[in-house]
Coordinates of C-alpha atoms in Angstrom, one line a residue:
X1 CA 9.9 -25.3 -1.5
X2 CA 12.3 -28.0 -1.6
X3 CA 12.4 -28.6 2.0
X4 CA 8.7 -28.3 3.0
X5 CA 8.5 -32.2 3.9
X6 CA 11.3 -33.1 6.5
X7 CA 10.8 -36.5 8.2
X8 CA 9.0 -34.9 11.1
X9 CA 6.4 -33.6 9.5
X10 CA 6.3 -36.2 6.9
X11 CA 6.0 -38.1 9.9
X12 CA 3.2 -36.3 11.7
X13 CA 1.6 -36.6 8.2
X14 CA 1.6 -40.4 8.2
X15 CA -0.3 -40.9 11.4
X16 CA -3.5 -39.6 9.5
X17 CA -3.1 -41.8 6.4
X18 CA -1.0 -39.6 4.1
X19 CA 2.7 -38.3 2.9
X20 CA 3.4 -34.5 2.6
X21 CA 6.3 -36.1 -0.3
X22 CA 2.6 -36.0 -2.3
X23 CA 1.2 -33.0 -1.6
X24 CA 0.7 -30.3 -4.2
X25 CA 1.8 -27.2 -3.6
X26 CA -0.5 -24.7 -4.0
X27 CA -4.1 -26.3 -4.1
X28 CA -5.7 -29.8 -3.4
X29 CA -9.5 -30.8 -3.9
X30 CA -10.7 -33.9 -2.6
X31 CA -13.8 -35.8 -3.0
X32 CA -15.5 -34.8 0.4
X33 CA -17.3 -38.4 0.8
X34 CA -13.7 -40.0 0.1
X35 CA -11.9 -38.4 3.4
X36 CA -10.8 -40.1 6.7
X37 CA -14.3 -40.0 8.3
X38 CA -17.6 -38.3 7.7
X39 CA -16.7 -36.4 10.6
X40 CA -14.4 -34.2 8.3
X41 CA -16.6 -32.5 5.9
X42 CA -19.1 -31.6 8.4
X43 CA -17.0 -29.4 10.2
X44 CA -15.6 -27.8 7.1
X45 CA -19.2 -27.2 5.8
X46 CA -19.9 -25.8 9.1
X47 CA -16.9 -23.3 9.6
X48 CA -17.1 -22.5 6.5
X49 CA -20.4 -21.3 6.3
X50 CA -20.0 -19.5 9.7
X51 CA -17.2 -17.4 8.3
X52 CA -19.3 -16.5 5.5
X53 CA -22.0 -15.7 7.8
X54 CA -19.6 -13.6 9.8
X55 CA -18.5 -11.5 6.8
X56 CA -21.9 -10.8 5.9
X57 CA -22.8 -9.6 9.5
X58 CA -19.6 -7.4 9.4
X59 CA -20.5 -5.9 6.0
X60 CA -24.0 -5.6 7.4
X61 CA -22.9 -3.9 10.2
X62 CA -20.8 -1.1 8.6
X63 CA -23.8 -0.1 6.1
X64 CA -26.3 -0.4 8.6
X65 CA -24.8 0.7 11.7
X66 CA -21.7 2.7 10.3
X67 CA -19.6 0.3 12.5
X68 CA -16.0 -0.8 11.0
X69 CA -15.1 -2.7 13.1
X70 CA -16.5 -5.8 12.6
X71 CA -15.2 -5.9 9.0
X72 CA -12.1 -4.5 10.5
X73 CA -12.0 -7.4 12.8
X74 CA -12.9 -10.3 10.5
X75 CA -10.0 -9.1 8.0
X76 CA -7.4 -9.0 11.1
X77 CA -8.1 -12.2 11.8
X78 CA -7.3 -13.6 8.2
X79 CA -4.1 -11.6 8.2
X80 CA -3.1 -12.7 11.3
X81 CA -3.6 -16.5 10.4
X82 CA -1.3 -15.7 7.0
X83 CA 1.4 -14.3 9.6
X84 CA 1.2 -16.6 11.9
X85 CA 0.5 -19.9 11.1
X86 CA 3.0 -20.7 8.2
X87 CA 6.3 -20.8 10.4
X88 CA 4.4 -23.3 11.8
X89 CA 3.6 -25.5 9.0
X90 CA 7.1 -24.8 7.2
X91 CA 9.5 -24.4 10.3
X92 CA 12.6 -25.3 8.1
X93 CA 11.6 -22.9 5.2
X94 CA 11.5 -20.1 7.8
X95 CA 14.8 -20.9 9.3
X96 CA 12.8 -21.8 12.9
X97 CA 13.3 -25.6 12.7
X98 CA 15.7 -25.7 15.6
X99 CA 13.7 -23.5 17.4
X100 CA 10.0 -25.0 17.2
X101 CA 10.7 -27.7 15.1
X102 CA 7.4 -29.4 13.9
X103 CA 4.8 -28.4 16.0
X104 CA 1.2 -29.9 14.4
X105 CA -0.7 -31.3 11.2
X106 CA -3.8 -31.1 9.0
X107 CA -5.6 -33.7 7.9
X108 CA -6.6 -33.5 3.9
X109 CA -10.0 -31.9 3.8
X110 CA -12.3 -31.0 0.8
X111 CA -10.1 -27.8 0.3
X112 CA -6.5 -27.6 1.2
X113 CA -3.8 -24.8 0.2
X114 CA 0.2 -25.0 0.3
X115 CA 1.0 -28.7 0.5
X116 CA -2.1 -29.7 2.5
X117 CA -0.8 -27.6 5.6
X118 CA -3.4 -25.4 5.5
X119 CA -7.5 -26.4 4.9
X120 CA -9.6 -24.0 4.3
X121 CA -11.7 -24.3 7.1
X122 CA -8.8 -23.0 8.9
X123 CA -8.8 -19.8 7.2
X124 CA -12.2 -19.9 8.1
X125 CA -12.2 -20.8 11.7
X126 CA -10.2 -17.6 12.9
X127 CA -12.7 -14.8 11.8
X128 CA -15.6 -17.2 12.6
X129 CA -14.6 -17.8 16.5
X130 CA -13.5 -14.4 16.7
X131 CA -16.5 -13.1 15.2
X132 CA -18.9 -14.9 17.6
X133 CA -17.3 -13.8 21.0
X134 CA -16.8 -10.2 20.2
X135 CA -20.3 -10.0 19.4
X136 CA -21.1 -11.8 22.7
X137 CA -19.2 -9.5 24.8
X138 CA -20.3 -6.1 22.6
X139 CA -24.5 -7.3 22.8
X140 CA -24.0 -7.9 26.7
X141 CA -22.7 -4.3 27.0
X142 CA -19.6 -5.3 28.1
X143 CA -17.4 -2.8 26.2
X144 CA -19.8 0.0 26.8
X145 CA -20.2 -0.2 30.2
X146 CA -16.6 -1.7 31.2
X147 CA -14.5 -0.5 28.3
X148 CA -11.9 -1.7 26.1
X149 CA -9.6 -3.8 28.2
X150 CA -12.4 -5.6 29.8
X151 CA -14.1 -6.1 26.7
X152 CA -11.0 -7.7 25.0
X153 CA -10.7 -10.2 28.0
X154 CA -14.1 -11.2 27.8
X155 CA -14.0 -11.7 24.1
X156 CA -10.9 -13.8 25.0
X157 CA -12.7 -15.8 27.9
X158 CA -15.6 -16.5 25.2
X159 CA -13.7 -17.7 22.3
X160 CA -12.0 -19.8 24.2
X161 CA -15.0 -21.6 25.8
X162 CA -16.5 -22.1 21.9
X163 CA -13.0 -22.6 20.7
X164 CA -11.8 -25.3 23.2
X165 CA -14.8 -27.6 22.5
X166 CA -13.5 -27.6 19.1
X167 CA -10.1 -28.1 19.7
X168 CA -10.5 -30.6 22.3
X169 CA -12.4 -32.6 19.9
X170 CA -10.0 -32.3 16.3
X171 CA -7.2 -34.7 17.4
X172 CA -10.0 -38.0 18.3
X173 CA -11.2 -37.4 15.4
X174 CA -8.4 -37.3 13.1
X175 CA -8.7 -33.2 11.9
X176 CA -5.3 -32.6 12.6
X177 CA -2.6 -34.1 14.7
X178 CA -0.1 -32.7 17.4
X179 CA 3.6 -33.8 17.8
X180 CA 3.9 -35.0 21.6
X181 CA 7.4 -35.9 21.3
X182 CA 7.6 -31.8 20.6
X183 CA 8.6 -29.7 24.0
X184 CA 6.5 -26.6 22.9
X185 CA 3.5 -28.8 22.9
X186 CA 3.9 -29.8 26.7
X187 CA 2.1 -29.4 29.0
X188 CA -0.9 -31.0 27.5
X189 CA -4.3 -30.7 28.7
X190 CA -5.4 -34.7 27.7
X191 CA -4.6 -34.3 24.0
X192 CA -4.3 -30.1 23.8
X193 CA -1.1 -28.5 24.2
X194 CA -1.8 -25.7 27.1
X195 CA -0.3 -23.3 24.7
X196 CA -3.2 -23.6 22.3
X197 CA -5.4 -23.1 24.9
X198 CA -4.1 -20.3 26.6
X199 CA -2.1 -18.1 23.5
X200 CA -3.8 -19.1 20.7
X201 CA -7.5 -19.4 21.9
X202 CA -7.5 -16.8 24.6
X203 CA -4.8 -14.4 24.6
X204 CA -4.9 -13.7 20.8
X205 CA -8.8 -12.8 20.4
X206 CA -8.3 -10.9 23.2
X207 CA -5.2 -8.5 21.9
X208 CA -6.2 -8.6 18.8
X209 CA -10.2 -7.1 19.4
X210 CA -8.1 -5.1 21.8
X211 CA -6.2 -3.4 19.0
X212 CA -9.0 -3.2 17.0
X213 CA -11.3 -1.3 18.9
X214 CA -8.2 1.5 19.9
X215 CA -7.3 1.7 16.6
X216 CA -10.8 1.7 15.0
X217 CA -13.3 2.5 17.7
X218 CA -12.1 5.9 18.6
X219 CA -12.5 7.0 14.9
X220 CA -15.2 5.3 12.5
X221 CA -14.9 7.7 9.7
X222 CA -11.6 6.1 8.3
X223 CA -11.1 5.7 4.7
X224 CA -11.0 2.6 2.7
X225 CA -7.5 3.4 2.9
X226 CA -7.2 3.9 6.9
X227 CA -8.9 0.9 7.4
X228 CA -6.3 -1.4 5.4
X229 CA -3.9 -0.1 7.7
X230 CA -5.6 -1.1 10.4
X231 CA -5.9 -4.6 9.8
X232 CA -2.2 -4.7 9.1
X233 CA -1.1 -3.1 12.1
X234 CA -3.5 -5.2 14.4
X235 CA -2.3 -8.3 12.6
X236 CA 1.3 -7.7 12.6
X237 CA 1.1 -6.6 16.6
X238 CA -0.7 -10.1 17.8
X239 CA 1.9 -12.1 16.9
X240 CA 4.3 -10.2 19.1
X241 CA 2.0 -9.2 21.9
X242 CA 1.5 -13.4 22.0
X243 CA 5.3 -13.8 22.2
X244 CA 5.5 -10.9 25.3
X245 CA 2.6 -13.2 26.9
X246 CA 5.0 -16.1 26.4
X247 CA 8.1 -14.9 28.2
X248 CA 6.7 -16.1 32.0
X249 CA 5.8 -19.5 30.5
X250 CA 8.9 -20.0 28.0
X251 CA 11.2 -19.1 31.3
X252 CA 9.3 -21.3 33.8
X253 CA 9.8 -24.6 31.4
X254 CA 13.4 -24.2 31.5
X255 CA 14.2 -27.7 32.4
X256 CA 11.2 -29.0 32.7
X257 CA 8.6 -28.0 30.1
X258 CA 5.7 -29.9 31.4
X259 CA 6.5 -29.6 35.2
X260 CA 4.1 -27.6 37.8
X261 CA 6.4 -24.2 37.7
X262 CA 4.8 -24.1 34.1
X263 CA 1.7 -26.1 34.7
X264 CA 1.0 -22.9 37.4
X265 CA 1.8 -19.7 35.1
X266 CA -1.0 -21.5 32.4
X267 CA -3.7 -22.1 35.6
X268 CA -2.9 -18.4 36.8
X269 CA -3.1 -16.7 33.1
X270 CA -6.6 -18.3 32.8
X271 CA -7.9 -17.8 36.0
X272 CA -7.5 -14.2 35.3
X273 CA -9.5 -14.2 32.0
X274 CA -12.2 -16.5 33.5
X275 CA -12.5 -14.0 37.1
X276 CA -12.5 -10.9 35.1
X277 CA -14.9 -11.9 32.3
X278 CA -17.7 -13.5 34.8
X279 CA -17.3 -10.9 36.9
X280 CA -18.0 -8.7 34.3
X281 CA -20.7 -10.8 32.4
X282 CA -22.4 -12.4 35.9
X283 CA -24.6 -9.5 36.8
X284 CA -25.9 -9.2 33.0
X285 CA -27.1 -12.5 33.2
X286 CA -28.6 -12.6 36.7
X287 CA -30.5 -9.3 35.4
X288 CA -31.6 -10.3 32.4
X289 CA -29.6 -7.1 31.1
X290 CA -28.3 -7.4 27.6
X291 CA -28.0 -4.4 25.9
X292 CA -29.6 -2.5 22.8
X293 CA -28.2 -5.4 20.3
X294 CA -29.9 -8.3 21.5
X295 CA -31.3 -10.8 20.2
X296 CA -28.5 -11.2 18.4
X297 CA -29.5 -12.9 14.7
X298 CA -25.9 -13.5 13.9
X299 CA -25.0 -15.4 17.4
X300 CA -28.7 -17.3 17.2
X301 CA -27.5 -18.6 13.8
X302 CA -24.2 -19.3 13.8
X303 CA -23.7 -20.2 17.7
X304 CA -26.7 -22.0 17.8
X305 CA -25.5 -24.4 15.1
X306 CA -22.1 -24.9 16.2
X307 CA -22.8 -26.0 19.3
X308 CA -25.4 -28.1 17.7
X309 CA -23.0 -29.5 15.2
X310 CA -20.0 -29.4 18.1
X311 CA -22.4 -31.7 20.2
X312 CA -23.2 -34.1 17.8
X313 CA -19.4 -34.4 16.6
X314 CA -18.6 -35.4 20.4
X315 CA -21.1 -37.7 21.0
X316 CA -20.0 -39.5 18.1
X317 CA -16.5 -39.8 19.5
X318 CA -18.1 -41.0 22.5
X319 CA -19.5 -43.7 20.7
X320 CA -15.9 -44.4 18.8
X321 CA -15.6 -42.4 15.7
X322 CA -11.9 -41.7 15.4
X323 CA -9.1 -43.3 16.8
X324 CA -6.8 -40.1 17.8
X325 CA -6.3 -39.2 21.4
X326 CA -9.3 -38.0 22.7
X327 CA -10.1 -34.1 24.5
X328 CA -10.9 -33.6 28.0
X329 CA -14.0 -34.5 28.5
X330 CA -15.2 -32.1 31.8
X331 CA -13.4 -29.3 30.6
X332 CA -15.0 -29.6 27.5
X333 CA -18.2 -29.1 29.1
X334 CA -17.9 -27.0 31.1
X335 CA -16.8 -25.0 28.3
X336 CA -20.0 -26.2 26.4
X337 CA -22.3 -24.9 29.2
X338 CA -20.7 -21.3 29.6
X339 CA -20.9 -21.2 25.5
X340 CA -24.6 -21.9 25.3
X341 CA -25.4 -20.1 28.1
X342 CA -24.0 -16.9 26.7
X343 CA -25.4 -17.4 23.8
X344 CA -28.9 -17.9 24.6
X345 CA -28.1 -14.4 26.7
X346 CA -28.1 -12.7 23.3
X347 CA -30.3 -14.6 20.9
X348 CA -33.4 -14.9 23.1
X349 CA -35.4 -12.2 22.9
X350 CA -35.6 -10.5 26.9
X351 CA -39.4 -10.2 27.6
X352 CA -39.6 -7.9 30.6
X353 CA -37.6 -5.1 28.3
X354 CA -39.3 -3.4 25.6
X355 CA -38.2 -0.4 23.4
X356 CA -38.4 0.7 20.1
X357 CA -34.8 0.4 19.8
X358 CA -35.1 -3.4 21.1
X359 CA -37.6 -3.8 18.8
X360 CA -35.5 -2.3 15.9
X361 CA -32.6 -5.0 16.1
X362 CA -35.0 -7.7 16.7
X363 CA -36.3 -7.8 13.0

């Protein structure tokens, strides 16, 4: 791939101490202690092992349970990052340079595939997040009670809350990079492009559980075969339902992509996920009501230490680790506070119910 380092992203690639002209380009391993801060290989170990975590709940789920679609749901997710994300990292190899140009990049990590765009804790982070908030919204009884469609929009609301104190953080401390003088990337919420907080960590975990659960759901006896389908049909279909989502925000930039016309159709597509999903999820928590899953053991682990982890990370920005542009600070925790609020919901064991059942899932 010839053209895989323009001087954009060669560019972008300088500003965290290296040159895509030296990438390799299929597979790099770096010495984890010899990266840009220690802040690096902690989240990598973390993600990592959440997504590994995740797999094993998913498997667990379908021999124990009889349940696909957790599997069905980690594996979409992985697709979908292999269809989405690479016209991204090579805009001018896909022929959409004009069009998005160069839009972000990584920062070298202990594992990084195809030219250092892509760490592996990225792979990791999509079935991880989206792992964690559909389990949320399916042990709080959401998608029984409420059905699909709210479901989905509550799983988006929730990954989104866990996601965003991530992504608010990466840029501070060096994980990746985003190019401001890039119009796709405006309007920014301090150093987050509203896009990534509205399409990629809202709108997409919520299509794509959506698709998930009508094409799986309904019908749990699929094949190995049926299944495969599945995934690729539910990770082709993100990607455009994401674009559809788009149109209202592309056509209100016109002009002016970080103006208020634009600025407005973001606040108004997230004030719909967050007035649907706590109106949904509000009464559950006032009444203690949880549903037959709860606690939750993969939500106690997992959630419990990435907000942990996610908490320590920030407070060492706060104290000046990382010199990137740093996150917003109240929206981050605000998101913080609705993340480990919902996941103490499911984890903690609810002592006025009892049940055999309850007591079943417990152990």
């Amino acid at each position: 791939m010839s053209n895989q380092c323009t001087p954009d992203i060669d560019a972008l690639a300088r500003e965290l101490g290296f040159s895509c002209q030296d990438s390799p380009p299929a597979l790099r391993l770096s010495n984890p202690f010899g990266l840009t801060n220690w802040t690096l290989p902690v989240i990598e170990l973390l993600i990592v092992a959440g997504a590994v975590l995740a797999l094993w709940w998913a498997v667990r789920r379908l021999r124990r349970d009889g349940d696909p679609v957790n599997l069905v749901l980690w594996c979409a997710t992985v697709l979908y990052l292999l269809i989405v994300e690479p016209p991204l990292y090579f805009p001018a190899a896909f022929g959409v340079d004009e069009l998005i140009g160069a839009v972000f990049a990584h920062n070298i990590f202990t594992v990084q595939f195809l030219y250092d765009r892509l760490p592996l804790y990225i792979v990791a982070l999509y079935p991880a997040m989206a792992m964690v908030a559909y389990e949320i919204a399916r042990s709080l009884g959401i998608f029984r009670d409420r059905g699909i469609v709210v479901g989905a929009i509550c799983v988006g609301f929730v990954h989104q809350c866990f996601y965003e104190v991530f992504d608010q953080l990466g840029p501070q401390l060096q994980w990746w990079t985003w190019n401001r003088g890039n119009v796709i990337n405006e309007p920014m919420l301090a150093s987050v492009p509203m896009a990534s907080v509205l399409l990629f960590a809202t709108v997409g975990p919520a299509v794509l559980t959506a698709l998930v659960l009508l094409l799986v759901g309904g019908d749990r006896r699929r094949g190995t075969m049926g299944l495969a389908l599945c995934i690729l049909v539910v990770a082709v279909l993100v990607p455009v339902s994401m674009t559809i989502v788009n149109i209202p925000i592309a056509l209100a930039g016109r002009g002016d992509p970080g103006g208020p016309l634009r600025w407005a159709v973001y606040v108004v597509y997230m004030a719909l996920f967050a007035v649907i999903a706590l109106r949904a999820m509000l009464p559950r928590l006032r009444r203690r009501v949880t549903g037959s899953e709860v606690p939750n053991t993969f939500v106690r682990v997992f959630g419990t230490a990435y907000l942990v982890v996610l908490a320590a990370l920030w407070v060492a920005a706060l104290a000046g680790v990382g010199d990137g542009p740093a996150g917003n600070v109240p929206y981050t925790a605000m998101c913080f506070l609705v993340a480990a609020v919902l996941t103490a919901a499911v984890s903690v064991r609810d002592s006025t119910a009892a049940g055999t059942e309850r007591e079943e899932i417990a152990r």
